[in-house]
Coordinates of C-alpha atoms in Angstrom, one line a residue:
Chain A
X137 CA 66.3 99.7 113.7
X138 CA 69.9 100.8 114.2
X139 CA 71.0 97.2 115.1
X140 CA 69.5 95.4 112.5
X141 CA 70.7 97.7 109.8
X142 CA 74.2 96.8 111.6
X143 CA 73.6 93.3 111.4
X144 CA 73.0 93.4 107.9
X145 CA 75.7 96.0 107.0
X146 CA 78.0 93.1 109.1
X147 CA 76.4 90.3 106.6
X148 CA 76.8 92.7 103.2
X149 CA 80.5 93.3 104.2
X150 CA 80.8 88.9 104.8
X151 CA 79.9 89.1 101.0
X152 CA 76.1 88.5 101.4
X153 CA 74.4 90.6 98.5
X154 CA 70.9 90.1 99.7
X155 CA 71.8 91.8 103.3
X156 CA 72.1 95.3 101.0
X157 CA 68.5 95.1 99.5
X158 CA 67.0 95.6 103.0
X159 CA 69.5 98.3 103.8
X160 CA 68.4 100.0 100.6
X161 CA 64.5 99.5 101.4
X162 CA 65.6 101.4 104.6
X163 CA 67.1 104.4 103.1
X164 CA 66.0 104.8 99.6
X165 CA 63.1 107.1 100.9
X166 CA 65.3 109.1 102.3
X167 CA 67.8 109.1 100.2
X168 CA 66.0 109.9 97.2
X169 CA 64.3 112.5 99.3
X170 CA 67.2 114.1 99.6
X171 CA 68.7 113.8 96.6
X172 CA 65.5 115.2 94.9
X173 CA 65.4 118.3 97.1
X174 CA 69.3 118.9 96.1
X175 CA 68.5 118.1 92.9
X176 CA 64.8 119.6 91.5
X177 CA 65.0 116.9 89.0
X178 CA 63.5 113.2 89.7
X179 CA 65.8 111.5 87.0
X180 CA 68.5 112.9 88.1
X181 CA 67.4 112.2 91.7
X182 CA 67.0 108.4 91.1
X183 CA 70.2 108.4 89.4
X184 CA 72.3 109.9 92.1
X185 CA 70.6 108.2 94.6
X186 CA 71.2 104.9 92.9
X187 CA 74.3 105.4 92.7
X188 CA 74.8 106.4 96.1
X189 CA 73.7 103.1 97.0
X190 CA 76.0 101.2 94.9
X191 CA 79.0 103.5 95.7
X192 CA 78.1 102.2 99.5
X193 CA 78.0 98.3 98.6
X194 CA 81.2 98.7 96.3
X195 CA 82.8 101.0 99.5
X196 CA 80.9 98.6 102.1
X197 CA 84.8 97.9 104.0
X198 CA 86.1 101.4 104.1
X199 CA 82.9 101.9 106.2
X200 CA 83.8 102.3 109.8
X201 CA 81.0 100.0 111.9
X202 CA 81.6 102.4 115.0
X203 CA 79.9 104.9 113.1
X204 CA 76.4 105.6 112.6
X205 CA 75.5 104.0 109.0
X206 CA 73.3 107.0 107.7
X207 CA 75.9 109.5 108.3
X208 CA 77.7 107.6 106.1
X209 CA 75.9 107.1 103.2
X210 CA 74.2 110.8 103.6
X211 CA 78.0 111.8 103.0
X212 CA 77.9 109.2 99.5
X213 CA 75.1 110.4 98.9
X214 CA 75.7 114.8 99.2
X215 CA 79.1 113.8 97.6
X216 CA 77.4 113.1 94.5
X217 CA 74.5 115.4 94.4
X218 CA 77.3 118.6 94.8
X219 CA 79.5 116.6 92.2
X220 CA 76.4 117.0 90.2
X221 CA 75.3 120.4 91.2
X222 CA 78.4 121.3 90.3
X223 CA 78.5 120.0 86.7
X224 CA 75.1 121.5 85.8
X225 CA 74.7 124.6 83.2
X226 CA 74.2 127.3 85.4
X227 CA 71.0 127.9 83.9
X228 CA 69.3 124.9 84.9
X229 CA 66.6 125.4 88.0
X230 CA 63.6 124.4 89.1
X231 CA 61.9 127.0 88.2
X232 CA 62.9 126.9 84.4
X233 CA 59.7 126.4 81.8
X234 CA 59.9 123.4 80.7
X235 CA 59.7 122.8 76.9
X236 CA 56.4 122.4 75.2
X237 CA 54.5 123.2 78.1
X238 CA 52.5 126.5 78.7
X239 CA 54.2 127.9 81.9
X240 CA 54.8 124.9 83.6
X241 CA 57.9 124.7 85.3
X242 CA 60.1 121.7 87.3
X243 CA 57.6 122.3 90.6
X244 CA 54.6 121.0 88.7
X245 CA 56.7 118.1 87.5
X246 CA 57.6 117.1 90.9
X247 CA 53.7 117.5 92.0
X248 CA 52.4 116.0 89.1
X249 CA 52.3 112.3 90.0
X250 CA 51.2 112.8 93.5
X251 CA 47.4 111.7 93.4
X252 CA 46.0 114.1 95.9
X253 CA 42.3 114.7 97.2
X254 CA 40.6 117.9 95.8
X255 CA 40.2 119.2 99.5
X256 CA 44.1 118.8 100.1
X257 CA 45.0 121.1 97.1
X258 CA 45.0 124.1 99.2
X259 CA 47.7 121.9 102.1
X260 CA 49.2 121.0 98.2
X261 CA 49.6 124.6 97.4
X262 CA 51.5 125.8 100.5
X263 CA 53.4 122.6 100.4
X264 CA 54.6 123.5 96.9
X265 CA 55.4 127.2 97.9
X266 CA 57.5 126.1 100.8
X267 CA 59.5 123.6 98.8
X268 CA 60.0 126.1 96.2
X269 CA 61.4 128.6 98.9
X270 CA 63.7 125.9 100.0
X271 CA 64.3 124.9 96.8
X272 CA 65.7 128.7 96.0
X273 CA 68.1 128.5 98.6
X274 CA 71.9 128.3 98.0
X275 CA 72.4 124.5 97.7
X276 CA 75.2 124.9 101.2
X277 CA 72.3 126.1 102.9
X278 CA 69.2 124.1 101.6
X279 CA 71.4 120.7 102.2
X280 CA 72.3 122.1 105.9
X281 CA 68.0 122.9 106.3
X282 CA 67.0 119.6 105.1
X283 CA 69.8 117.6 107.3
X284 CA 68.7 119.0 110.1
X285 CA 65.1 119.5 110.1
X286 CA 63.7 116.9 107.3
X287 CA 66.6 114.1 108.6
X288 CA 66.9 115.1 112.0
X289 CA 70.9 114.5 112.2
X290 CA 72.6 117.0 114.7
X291 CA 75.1 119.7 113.5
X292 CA 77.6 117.0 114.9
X293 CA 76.4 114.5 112.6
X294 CA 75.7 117.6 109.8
X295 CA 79.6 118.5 110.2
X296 CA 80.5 114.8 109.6
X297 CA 78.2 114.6 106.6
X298 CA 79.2 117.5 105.0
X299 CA 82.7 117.1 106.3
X300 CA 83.0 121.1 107.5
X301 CA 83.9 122.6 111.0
X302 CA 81.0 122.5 113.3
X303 CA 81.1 126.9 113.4
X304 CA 80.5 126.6 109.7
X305 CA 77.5 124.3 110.1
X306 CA 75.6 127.0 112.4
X307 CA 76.8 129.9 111.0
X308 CA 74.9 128.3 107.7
X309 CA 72.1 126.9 109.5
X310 CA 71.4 130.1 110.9
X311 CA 71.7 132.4 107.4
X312 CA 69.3 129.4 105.7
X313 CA 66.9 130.0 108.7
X314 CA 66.8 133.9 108.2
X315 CA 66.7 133.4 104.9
X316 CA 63.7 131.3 104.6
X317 CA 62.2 133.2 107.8
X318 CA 61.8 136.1 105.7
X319 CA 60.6 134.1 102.8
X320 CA 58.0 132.5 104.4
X321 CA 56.8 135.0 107.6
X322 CA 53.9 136.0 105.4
X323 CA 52.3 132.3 105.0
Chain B
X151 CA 70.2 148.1 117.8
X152 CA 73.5 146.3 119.0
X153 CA 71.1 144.9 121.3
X154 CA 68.9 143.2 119.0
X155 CA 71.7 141.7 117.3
X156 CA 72.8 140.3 120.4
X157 CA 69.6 138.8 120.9
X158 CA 69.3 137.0 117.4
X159 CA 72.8 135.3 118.0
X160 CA 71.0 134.1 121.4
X161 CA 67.7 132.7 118.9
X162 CA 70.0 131.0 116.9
X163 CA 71.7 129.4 119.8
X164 CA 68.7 128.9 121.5
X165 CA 67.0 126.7 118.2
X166 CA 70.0 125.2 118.0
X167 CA 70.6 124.0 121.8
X168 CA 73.4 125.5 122.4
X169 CA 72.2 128.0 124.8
X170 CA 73.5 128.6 128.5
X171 CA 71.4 129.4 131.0
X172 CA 72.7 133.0 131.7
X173 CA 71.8 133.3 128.2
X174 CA 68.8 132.3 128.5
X175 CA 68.0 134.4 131.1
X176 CA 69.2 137.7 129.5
X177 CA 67.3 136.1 126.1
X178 CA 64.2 135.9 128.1
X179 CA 64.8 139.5 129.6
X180 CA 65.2 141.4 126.4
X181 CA 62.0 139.3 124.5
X182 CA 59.8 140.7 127.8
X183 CA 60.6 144.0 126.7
X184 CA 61.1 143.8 123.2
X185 CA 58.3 142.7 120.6
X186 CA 60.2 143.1 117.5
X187 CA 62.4 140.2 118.9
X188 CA 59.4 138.6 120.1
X189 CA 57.8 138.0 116.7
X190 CA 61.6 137.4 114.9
X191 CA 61.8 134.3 117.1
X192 CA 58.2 133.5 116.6
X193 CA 58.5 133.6 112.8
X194 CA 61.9 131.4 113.2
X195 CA 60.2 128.6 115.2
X196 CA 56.8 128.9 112.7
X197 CA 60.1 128.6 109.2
X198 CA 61.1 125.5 111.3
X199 CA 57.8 124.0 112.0
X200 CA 57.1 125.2 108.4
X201 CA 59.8 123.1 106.8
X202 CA 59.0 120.4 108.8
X203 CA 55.9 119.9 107.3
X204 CA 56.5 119.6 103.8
X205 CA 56.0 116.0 103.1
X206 CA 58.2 113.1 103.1
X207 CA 58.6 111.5 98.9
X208 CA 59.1 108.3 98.6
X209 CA 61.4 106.5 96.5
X210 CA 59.8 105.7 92.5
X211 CA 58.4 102.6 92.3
X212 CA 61.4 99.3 92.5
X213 CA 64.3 101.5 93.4
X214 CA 65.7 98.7 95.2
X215 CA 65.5 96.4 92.8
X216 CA 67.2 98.6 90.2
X217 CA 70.3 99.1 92.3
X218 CA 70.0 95.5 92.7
X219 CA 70.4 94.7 89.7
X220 CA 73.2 97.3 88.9
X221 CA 75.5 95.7 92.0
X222 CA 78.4 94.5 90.8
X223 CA 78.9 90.4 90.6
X224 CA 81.5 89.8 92.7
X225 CA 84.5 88.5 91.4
X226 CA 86.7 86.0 92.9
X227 CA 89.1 87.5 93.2
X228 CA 87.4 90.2 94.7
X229 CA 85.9 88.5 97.4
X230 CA 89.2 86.6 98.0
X231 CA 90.8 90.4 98.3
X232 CA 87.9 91.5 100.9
X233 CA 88.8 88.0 103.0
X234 CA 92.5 89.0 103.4
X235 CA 91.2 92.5 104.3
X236 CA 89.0 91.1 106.6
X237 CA 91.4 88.6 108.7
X238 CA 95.0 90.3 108.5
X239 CA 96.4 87.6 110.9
X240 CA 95.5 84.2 108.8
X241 CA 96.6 86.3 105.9
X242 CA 99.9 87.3 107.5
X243 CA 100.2 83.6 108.7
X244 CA 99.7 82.5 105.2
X245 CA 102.3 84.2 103.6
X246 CA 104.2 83.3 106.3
X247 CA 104.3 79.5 105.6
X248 CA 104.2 79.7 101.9
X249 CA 108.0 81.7 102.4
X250 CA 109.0 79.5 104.8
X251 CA 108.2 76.2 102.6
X252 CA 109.5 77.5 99.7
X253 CA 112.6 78.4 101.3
X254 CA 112.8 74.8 103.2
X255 CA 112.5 73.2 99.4
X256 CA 115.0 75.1 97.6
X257 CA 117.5 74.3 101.0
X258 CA 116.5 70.7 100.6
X259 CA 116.9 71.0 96.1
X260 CA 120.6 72.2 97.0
X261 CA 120.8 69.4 99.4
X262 CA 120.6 66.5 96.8
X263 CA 124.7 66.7 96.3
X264 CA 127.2 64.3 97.6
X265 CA 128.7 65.7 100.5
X266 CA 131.3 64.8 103.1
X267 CA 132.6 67.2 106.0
X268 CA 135.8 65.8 105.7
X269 CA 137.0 63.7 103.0
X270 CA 140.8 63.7 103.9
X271 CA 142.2 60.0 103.4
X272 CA 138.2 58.8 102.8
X273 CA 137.4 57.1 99.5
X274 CA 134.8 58.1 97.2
X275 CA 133.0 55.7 94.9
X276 CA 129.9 57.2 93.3
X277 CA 127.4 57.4 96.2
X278 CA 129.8 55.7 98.6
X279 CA 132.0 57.0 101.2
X280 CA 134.2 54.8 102.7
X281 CA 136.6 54.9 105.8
X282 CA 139.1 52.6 104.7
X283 CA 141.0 50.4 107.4
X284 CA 143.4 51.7 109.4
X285 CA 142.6 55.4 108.8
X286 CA 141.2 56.9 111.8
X287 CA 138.8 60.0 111.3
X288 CA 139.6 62.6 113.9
X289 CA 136.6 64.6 114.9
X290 CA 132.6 64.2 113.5
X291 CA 131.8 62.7 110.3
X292 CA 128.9 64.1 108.2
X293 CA 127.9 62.5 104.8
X294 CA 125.1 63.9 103.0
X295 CA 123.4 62.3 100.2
X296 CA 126.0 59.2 100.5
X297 CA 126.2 55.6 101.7
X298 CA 128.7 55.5 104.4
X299 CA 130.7 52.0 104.8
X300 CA 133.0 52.2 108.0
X301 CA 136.1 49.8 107.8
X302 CA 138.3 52.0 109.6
X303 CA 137.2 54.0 112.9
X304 CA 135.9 57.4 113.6
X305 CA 136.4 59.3 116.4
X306 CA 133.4 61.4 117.0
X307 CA 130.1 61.0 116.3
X308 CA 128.2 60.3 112.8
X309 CA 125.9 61.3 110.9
X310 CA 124.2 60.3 107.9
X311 CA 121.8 62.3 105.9
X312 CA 119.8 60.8 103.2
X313 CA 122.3 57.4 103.3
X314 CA 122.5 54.5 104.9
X315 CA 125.5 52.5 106.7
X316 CA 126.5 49.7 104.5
X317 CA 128.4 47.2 105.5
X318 CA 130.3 44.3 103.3
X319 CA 129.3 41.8 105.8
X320 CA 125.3 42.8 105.8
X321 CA 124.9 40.6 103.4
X322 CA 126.4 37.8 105.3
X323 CA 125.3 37.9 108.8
X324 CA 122.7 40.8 110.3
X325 CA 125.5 41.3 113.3
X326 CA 127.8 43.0 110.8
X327 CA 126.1 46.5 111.1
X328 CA 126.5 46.4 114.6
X329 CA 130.2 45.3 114.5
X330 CA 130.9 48.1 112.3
X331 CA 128.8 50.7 114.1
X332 CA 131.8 49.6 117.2
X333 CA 134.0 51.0 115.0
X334 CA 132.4 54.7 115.8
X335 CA 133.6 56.1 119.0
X336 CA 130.7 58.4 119.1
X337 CA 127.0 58.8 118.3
X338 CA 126.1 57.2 115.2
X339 CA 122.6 58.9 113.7
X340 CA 120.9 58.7 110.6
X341 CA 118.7 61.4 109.1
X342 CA 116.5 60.3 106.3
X343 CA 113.1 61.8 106.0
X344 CA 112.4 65.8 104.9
X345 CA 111.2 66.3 108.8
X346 CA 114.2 64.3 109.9
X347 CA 116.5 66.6 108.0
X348 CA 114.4 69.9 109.1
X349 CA 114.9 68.7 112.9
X350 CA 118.6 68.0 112.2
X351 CA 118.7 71.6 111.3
X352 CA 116.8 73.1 113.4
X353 CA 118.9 71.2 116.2
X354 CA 121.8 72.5 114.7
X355 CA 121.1 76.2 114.7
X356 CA 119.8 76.0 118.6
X357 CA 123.5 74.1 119.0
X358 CA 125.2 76.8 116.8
X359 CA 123.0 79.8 119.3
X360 CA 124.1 77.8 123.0
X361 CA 127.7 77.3 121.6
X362 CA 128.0 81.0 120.4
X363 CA 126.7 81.9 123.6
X364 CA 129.7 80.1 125.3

């Protein structure tokens, strides 16, 4: 899959627009994965993950074809979700109530258009707590956790991404992992 | 208690692959006697497999198409910006030639004035040099942008740029050129054309190179 993205990353930067829709179909799962778990908030996710995309195809020659694409445009991508992280009212979470509903908060947003079987709402129900508890994490540790265990990049590749020394990386990884360890031990 | 810290470090290592194998070994050694560490590690490797399982969202329904839509068109200008990025060389090259032409036409714009190299005891009508009879020209004879009519002699070679050698008798018999062209103890060349003119030079400036050298 690596190759053909490259072949079509080599026809985008020739000017082929095209070439970048298939390069999007390959990554906008992730990518809007990601940038929901960072976020809590699917609007805002689809935003920032649009523009992720675009930021790429207007960026497409100051990418370096020796290097792996995704770490790339992970590093677009976390860019703009801390930019936005950053901007936000302290006040804003997932777990906030939203408005004009009876103790609903952003959790049962995200869950809400997943059309699940009745026998899967117990799964449903862990699922949810888990994401919550990662979803409570600092944002440098929850984007660390998700790199490396929902994207499967290396702490090489997390370094890169995140664009800190490789000591910070673990030192992170292993405070999110304690963290969440004693979050979720009881499961 | 130190102990146990130690052994964490060695988890953390361990999940993250980093571990050596006399770490492992003492690792291994403290978890046989210690179940506290035991079930730390377990409940590390159960977060991991944990988080693991949460499941993968998709992207909303045409994502792709909406950042297609939002690409930018390329401009021109743009995508003649991207070519020069993309072949330094041709661009280099380019440049290159477009200096050098423009600097070969404004040499050849000066160039369109009369000019003899050395007009001592020559005469000077309009476009027309002449070497009038019984002067004798000691040394080369360059006209640019003249006629040239020889009815004295030159001693040294000629050479005529942009001009022609006219001859009172052309009009009378063909032979005349060639009995005036005796009258040149030298070369006689004529330079007409732009490329003509550009190899004179060029000839000129390897001359001027071997003859500094000397």
């Amino acid at each position: 899959m690596e190759l053909i993205i490259r072949e079509k990353i080599k026809q985008v930067k020739k000017g082929d627009q095209t070439a970048f829709e298939d390069v999007v179909m390959f990554y906008q799962d992730k990518i809007y994965q990601h940038c929901l778990r960072m976020l809590g908030n699917q609007h805002e996710a689809e935003d920032i993950a649009q523009e992720a995309f675009i930021r790429a195809y207007v960026n497409i020659h100051s990418y370096d074809e020796r290097r792996k694409f995704s770490t790339w445009l992970y590093r677009i991508a976390t860019n703009l979700t801390i930019d936005r992280l950053r901007k936000r009212k302290p006040d804003y979470y997932l777990d906030a109530e939203v408005k004009g509903t009876d103790g609903l908060d952003m959790y049962s947003q995200l869950a809400a258009d997943e059309k699940l079987p009745e026998d899967e709402l117990e799964g449903l129900e862990l699922q949810t707590y888990i994401q919550k508890q990662i979803a409570e994490l600092p944002s440098k540790y929850r984007s660390i956790i998700m790199l490396r265990y929902l994207e499967d990049f290396s702490l090489q590749e997390i370094s890169e991404i995140l664009d800190i020394p490789i000591g910070t990386v673990k030192t992170r990884i292993h405070r999110g992992r304690e963290a969440l360890r004693k979050k979720l031990r009881h499961v | 208690m130190d102990c146990h810290k130690k052994a964490l470090e060695l988890m953390h290592k361990h999940l993250d692959g980093d571990i050596t194998r006399a770490e492992e070994h003492e690792l291994k050694v403290h978890l046989e006697e210690c179940l506290a560490c035991q079930k730390h590690l377990h409940e590390l490797k159960r977060t991991v497999t944990l988080i693991q399982s949460t499941e993968r969202i998709k992207a909303p329904e045409g994502f792709a198409s909406k950042v297609m839509d939002q690409l930018p068109i390329e401009k021109k200008r743009v995508r003649y910006l991207r070519w020069f990025k993309m072949h330094p060389v041709l661009t280099a090259a380019a440049i290159f030639f477009i200096f050098m032409l423009t600097g070969l036409f404004s040499v050849w714009e000066k160039d369109t004035q009369l000019m003899v190299s050395n007009p001592e005891n020559l005469i000077v009508k309009g476009d027309l040099v002449i070497v009038p009879e019984g002067v004798t020209v000691d040394g080369d004879l360059v006209v640019q942008n003249g006629n040239l009519r020889i009815d004295g002699t030159v001693d040294g070679n000629v050479t005529l740029i942009n001009g022609k050698l006219v001859d009172e008798t052309d009009v009378l018999d063909s032979d005349g050129l060639m009995a005036s062209v005796g009258a040149v103890n030298g070369e006689l060349k004529e330079v007409d054309a732009v490329f003509e003119w550009v190899w004179y030079h060029i000839q000129n400036l390897v001359k001027g190179v071997f003859a500094f050298g000397d």
